[in-house]
PDB file of C-alpha atoms in Angstrom:
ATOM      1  CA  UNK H 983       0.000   0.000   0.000  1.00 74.00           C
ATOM      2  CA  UNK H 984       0.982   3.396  -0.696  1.00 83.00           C
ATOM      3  CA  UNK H 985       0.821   6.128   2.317  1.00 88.00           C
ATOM      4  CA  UNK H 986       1.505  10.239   1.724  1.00 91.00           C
ATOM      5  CA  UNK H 987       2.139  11.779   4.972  1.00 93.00           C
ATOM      6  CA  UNK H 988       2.803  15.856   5.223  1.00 93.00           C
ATOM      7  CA  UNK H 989       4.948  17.000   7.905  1.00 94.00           C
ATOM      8  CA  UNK H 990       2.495  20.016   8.031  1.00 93.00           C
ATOM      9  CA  UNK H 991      -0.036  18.448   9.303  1.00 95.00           C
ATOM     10  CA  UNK H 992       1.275  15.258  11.011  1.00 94.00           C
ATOM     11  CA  UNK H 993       3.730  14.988  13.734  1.00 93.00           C
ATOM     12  CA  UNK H 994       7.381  12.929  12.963  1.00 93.00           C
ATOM     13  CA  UNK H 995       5.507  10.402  15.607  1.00 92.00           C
ATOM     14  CA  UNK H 996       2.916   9.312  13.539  1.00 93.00           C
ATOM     15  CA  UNK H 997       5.042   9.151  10.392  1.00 94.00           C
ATOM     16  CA  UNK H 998       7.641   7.205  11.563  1.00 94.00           C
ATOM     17  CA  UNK H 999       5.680   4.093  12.509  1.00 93.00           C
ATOM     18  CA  UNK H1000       4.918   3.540   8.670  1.00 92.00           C
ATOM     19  CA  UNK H1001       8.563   4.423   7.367  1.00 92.00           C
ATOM     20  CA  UNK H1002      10.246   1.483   9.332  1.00 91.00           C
ATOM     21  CA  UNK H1003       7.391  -0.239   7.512  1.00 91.00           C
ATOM     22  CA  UNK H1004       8.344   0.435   4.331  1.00 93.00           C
ATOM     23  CA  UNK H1005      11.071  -0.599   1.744  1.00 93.00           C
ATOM     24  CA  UNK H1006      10.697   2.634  -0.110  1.00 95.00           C
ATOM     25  CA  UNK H1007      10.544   6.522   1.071  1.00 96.00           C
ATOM     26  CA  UNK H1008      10.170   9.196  -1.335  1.00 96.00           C
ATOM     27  CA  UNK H1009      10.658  12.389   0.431  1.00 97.00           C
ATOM     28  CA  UNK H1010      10.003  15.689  -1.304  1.00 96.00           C
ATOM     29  CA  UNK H1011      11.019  19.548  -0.164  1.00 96.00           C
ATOM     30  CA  UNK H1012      11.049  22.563  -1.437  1.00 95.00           C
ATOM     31  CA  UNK H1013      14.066  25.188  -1.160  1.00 96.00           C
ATOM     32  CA  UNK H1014      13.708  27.734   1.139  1.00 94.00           C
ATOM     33  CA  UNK H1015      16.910  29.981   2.090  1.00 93.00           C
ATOM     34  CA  UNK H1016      19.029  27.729  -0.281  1.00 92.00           C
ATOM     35  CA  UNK H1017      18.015  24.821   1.995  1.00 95.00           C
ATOM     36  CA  UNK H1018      15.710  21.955   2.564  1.00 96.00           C
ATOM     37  CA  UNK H1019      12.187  22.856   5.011  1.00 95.00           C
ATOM     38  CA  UNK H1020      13.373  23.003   8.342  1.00 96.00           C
ATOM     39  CA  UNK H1021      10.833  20.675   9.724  1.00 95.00           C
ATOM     40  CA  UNK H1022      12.352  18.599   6.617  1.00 96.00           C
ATOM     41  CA  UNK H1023      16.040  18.849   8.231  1.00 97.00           C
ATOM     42  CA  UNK H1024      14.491  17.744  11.680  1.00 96.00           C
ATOM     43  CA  UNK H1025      12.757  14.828  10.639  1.00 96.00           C
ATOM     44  CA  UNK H1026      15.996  13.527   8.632  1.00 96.00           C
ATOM     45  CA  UNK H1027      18.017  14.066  11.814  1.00 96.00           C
ATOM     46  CA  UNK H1028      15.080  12.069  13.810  1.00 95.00           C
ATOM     47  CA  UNK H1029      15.219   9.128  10.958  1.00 95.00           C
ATOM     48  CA  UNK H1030      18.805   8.953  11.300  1.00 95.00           C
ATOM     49  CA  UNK H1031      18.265   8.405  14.754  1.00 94.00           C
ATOM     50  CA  UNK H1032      16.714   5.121  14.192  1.00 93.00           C
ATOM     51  CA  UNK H1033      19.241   3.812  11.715  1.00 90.00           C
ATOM     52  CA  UNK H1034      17.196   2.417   9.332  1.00 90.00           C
ATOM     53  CA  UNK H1035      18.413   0.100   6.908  1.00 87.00           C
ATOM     54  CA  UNK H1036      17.802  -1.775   3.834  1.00 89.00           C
ATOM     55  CA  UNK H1037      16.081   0.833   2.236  1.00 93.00           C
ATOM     56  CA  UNK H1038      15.341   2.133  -1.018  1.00 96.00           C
ATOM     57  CA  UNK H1039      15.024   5.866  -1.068  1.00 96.00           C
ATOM     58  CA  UNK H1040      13.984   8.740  -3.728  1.00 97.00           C
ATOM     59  CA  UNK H1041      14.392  12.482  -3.534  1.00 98.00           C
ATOM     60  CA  UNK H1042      12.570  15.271  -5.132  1.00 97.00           C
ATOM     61  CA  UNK H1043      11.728  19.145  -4.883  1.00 96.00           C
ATOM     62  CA  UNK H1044      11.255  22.500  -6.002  1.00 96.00           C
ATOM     63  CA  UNK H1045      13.123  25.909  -6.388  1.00 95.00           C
ATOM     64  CA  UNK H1046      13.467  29.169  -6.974  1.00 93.00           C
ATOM     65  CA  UNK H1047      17.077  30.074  -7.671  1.00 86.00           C
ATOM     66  CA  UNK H1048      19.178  28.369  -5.182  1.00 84.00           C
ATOM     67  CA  UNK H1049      18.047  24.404  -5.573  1.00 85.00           C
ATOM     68  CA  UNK H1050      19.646  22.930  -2.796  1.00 94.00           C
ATOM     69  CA  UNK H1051      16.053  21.375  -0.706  1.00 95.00           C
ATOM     70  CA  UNK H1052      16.488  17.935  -3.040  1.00 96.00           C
ATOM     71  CA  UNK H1053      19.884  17.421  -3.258  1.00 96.00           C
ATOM     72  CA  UNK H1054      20.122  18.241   0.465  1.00 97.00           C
ATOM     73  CA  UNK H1055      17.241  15.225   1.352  1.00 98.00           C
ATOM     74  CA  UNK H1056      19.190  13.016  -0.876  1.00 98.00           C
ATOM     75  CA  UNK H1057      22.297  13.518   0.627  1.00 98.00           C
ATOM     76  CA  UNK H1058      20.681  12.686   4.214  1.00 97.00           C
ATOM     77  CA  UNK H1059      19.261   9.938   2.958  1.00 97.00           C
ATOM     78  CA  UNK H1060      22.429   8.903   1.163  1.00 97.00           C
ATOM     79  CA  UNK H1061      24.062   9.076   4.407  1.00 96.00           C
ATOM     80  CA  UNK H1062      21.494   6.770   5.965  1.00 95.00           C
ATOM     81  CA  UNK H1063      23.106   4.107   3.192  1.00 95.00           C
ATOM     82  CA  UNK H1064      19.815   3.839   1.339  1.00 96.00           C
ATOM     83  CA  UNK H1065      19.777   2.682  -2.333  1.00 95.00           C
ATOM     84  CA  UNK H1066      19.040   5.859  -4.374  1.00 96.00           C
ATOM     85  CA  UNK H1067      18.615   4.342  -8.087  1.00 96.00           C
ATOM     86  CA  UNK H1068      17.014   7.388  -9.549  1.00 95.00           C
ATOM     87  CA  UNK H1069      18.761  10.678  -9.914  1.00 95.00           C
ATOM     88  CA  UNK H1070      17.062  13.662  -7.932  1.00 96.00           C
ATOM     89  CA  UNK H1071      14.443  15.350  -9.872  1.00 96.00           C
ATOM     90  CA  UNK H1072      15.046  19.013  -8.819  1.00 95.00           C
ATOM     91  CA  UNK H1073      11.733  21.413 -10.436  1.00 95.00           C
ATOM     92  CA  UNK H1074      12.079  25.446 -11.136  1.00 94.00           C
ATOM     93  CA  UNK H1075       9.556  26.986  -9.931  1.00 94.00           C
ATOM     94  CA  UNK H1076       5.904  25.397 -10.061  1.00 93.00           C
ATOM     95  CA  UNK H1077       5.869  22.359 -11.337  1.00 94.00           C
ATOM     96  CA  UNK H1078       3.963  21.523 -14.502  1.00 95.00           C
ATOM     97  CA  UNK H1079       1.571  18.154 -15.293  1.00 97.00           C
ATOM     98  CA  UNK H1080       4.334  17.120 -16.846  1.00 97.00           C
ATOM     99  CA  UNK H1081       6.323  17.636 -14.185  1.00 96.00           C
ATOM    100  CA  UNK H1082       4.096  15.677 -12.306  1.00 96.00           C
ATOM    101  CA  UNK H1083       3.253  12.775 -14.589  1.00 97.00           C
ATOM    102  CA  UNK H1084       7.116  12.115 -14.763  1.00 95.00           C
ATOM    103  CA  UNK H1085       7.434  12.391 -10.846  1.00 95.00           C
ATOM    104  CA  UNK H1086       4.868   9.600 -10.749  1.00 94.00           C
ATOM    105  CA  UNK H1087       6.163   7.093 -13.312  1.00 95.00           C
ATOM    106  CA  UNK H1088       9.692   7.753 -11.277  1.00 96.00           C
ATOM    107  CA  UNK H1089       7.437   6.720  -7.791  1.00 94.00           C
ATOM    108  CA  UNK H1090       5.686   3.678  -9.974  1.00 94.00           C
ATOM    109  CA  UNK H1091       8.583   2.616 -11.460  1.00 95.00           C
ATOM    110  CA  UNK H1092      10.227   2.120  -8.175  1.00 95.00           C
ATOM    111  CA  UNK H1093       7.140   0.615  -6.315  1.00 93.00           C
ATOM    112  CA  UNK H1094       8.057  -1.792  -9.245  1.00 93.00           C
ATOM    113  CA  UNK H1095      11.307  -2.589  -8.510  1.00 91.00           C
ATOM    114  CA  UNK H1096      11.327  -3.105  -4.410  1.00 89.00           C
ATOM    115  CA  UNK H1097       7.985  -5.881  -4.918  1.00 82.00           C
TER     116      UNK H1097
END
């Protein structure tokens, strides 16, 4: 099963439950301040906490100018030691449906690949 949780509107407790669950995280952020969220940063540090291993990860995001967010999450997650086998998909500005449809055969054809 697939499960979208927001760090706006749920707490890193009731997330984390369902990522030691799960073979594969995809974990999105936009750039703010040529960074990664905040609350993204924290939850990262949390996750690390745990050591989690033997997973496959994916990591995506949004800019302005700057463009660091993504390749920030996928160097924490990189870190962790999970698998990364797609490049980051980094988006100017808002992305398009095209944008989108590509982000989701990216998350399908991963689901694929860790069944």
């Amino acid at each position: 099963p697939v499960t979208m949780k927001s760090l706006q509107t749920s707490h890193i407790s009731q997330i984390v439950p369902d990522l030691l669950t799960a073979k594969l995280v995809l974990v999105g952020s936009p750039t703010i301040n040529n960074g990664m969220l905040p609350t993204m940063a924290a939850f990262l540090a949390y996750i690390k906490g745990l050591r989690p291993k033997k997973r496959t990860g994916f990591a995506f995001g949004s800019y302005g100018w700057g463009g660091q967010g993504a390749r920030e999450v996928a160097a924490a997650l990189q870190d962790m030691g999970w698998e990364m086998p797609e490049e980051t998909v980094n988006l100017q500005y808002v992305p398009g449906k095209e944008d989108l449809d590509n982000l989701k055969e990216v998350g399908s054809k991963l689901a694929r690949a860790v069944e």
